[in-house]
Amino acid sequence: MKVKKLAQLIALIGVVSPAVAQQAAQPMQRVEITGSSIKRVASEGALPVQVITFDAIKKAGITSTEDLLRTISANGTGADNMTSGNNVFGADADRVSGGASFASLRGLGPNATLVLLNGRRVGNHGASGKAVDLNSIPLGAIQRVEILKDGASAIYGTDAIGGVVNFILKTDYTGLELEASYNATEAGGGMQRRYSALGGWGSLADQGWNVMASVTHDVNDKLSSSQRDFANGYQPARGLSPDTTGTPYANILTGAGTALGTGFKVNGDNTTYLQANPLSFQGKCDSIEGMSQYVTELWKDVTAPTRTKYSCAYDYGADYVISFPVERTNAVSRATFQLSPEHKLFAELLGSRSEATAELTPVQISTSLANGAAYPVGGPYYLDMTQYIPSYDKTKPIIYKWRSTPWGNRTQKNVTENLRGLVGLEGVLAGKYDYKVGLSRAQSTTKTDLINGYGWTDKIYAALGSGKINPWLQPGQSQTADAMQLIESTKFYGRFQHGKTTMTQLDGSISGEVFQLPAGAVSMAAGVDLRRETYEFAQDVDATKILLAPGNATQKEVSRNIRAVYAEALIPIIKDLEVQLAVRRDDYSVIGATTNPKVSFRWQPTQNLMFRGSASEGFLAPSFVQLYAGRLSQELPNGVIDQEGCAKHPGDPAFCAIPRLNYNTGGNPNLKPETSKQGTLGVVVAPMEGLTASLDFWAINIQDRILNRTPQVVLNNWQYLQEYIIRNPQTGVIDHVEAGWINAAGLKTRGLDIGLRGDYKIGTYKTVATLDGTWMKSFKFAEFEGQPYKEQVGKFATRDVYLRWKHNASVSVARGDWSVLFTNKFASHYADQVPNGGKGTPPAGFDPMVRHYSIFGVSGTYTGFKNTTITAGIQNLFDKDPPFTAHNVDEVVGAGWDPRVADGRGRSFAFNIKYKFF
């Protein structure tokens, strides 16, 4: 095999995306490869870069950038997708993501993955401020995507600890083409439509200018859990049942001065109980849709049995929206002028608007005498429970916990608008030095309107206290017209909060050959990166007056300046050995300065064998939200146990069955940056004509990892975090928990990326087979100093699931105007969350493993009609349901399934047609 042929295959393989077979290699030319500022023949790089073409994206039926990232095995399996992000509880829940989705290479989080457009940074999401919203990327104008899996880039920023995703736009395009895509599910719901137009005029070679513009419009319909049978949170025989007593038919609470008093007993049982529901005593909890008898045995060590034995539960997890309505428009335009044969001026304008309607279940309300919402004696719906509870006092008001369904689902409309302008100059100086310089300004704004389900706290409590609203509706009953009018009068509609990020960047670099060594020319590059970043977030109303208001506290505008310089050298040591040296110095105005080196090598001892590797250091500064987010008071959704206090005061409900517990969240201005040391070592082989394989081992060590500590984490680690558990000094009862961002002890992860590509021609048929796989050997971290590092691979976790193996594979067959593509996406099994906090014995039907997930797809493309390309396909060909999981939906979205791992749409049919006019 010739050297150039091996080099071409190396460039394609780095772990070529199996979403579709890549196109035949084009004539080799000097280009800038992601991970370096030195232009070279595309195949000569030493770093593992995965390349995905737009043709590959289209043939695989991919309609969003989020779906595209799911086809990359190195991307994490976490809660950074739109479905999982639609949650207000759980570890590191992003309450202001506004329907955004993010990349998370190696599962290290969106902050640690750098998303670029044409090799330059773009603005972070306007509300969360933590990373680039993938919805803002103009997928219709993409030429290819390059994923640098070797992190901590000295060129783009050592904050890219997980890696770099670089979206490369089409340039110098001439013609006009229209394209339409449809993706419809067989079971209904979740319809996806996409329309795009791309036009370009002028030729740089002939006329010295080119103007290109692209517009893409996407519309995604709502898909509800009720439309999928697998979304079922009540399967107690398998270890799954709802862990909530906030029910549409309210559970009655105990309290001094109320009907149930401070506790009650039932005949023949000396236990004092703290919660009751008449339907539970009758065995009729399931007479109300979505409700069931609380399965105490599954959660007896998590939620106190004294609150649950005679209570009903509600499968609110099955009411979650699998995918909510989204409408987005992306537009990009670029004008390029050839000033002279060696100098080019360009201007680029990027804009996007995304409107996502997020939806959660109705507000869960706990009434009390203090908040004035108790049901009054003499009210028309007053319950008499004396036949079940002899001590029941009908002369006292009733306090209760209620899922307030008459208020409707909590619904938010999140509108995110992005605008980025760029002017740049690039070319060649003195006939041999490549240069580029650019000035850009990016802005992202997110505005949130509450359009249903939320109301003024005082008005809601007053309405409930009036007795006109019935929290115990029987099947077939409904609220009166007066009650509904009263409910409507409590609601809040309109603008609720907004956020904004800006980034101004001036960057430039120069590169070229500087001198000769016996083995060849030494090339060097130097560059500068100057940025100013700002972030602000504000509530448009007083959120403290809206019951269970979403979002974060107000944060006035904060800013920081970053000044960075970097240098790179490409040195041929001997004929077949090349070393790349790089160093970057970043100076953050609010963090300080840091200098981080990187070294990589490429050694090709034979025509069919190449070794490559790298070592680098990373530096990830805390985000604005992590540093400065305002303090926000919230409450835990369920009763909790104070482990330390309950051990000292067994049976005391103030410690062992806390009905509600307040906690605070917010930023931490004392955070230190994360630092990393990481490396890769790989080999690429071509054992026979048409077959190439690559293996790249990677390792990352991180210190001072920034994590959001939830109140549950604080309570579960009370031995280490006493200072965050605030107690009443007289009684010792927990007053509240301080939660928020901290520097954790550290993280260590190891794994192997595997790439295979086979090109074969049999008669007139061309066949290409690919595999992109990631095997994770280890992922260990300790949340707090003093804790040992714990292995996470193959185990359930509330933020990211670290799977042992993930792959995407494809086989394509082409002949003449026809091509057919077969795809497979695979995610390995992992240990499920064990019911009851892992204590006791789970039910016989509980499967301790969440089974592997493997789905197949097929598509066909025809180009026989003039100027027309038609692609039709089936995704999830065998209509495979997501694997069952018994996890608690209070911590991870998905009742009986997990959207971090699986797709809830089921079998779907994709169709794409493109017509090029000229």
Tab-separated table of N, CA and C in Angstrom, residues 263-274 306 309-310 651:
chain	number	residue	atom	x	y	z
A	263	GLY	N	-50.377	12.882	65.263
A	263	GLY	CA	-50.198	11.503	64.840
A	263	GLY	C	-51.442	10.709	65.166
A	264	PHE	N	-51.565	9.519	64.590
A	264	PHE	CA	-52.758	8.714	64.828
A	264	PHE	C	-52.385	7.233	64.872
A	265	LYS	N	-53.272	6.466	65.462
A	265	LYS	CA	-53.123	5.012	65.511
A	265	LYS	C	-54.378	4.377	64.935
A	266	VAL	N	-54.210	3.172	64.420
A	266	VAL	CA	-55.356	2.415	63.920
A	266	VAL	C	-55.567	1.221	64.826
A	267	ASN	N	-56.761	0.678	64.791
A	267	ASN	CA	-57.103	-0.431	65.684
A	267	ASN	C	-56.153	-1.601	65.496
A	268	GLY	N	-55.645	-2.113	66.607
A	268	GLY	CA	-54.774	-3.278	66.577
A	268	GLY	C	-53.343	-2.975	66.244
A	269	ASP	N	-52.966	-1.709	66.119
A	269	ASP	CA	-51.598	-1.326	65.757
A	269	ASP	C	-51.184	-0.175	66.661
A	270	ASN	N	-50.108	-0.360	67.399
A	270	ASN	CA	-49.663	0.660	68.351
A	270	ASN	C	-48.744	1.703	67.718
A	271	THR	N	-48.494	1.579	66.401
A	271	THR	CA	-47.625	2.531	65.710
A	271	THR	C	-48.331	3.869	65.525
A	272	THR	N	-47.588	4.937	65.692
A	272	THR	CA	-48.122	6.269	65.435
A	272	THR	C	-47.814	6.663	63.995
A	273	TYR	N	-48.863	6.902	63.213
A	273	TYR	CA	-48.706	7.237	61.801
A	273	TYR	C	-48.884	8.741	61.575
A	274	LEU	N	-48.338	9.227	60.471
A	274	LEU	CA	-48.233	10.666	60.240
A	274	LEU	C	-48.910	11.140	58.966
A	306	THR	N	-44.117	5.457	58.412
A	306	THR	CA	-45.214	6.085	59.152
A	306	THR	C	-45.945	7.130	58.322
A	309	LYS	N	-47.671	4.141	54.833
A	309	LYS	CA	-48.455	2.902	54.889
A	309	LYS	C	-49.906	3.126	54.534
A	310	TYR	N	-50.468	4.241	54.973
A	310	TYR	CA	-51.866	4.535	54.693
A	310	TYR	C	-52.003	5.716	53.733
A	651	GLY	N	-37.306	7.140	65.912
A	651	GLY	CA	-38.756	7.254	65.928
A	651	GLY	C	-39.291	8.656	66.006
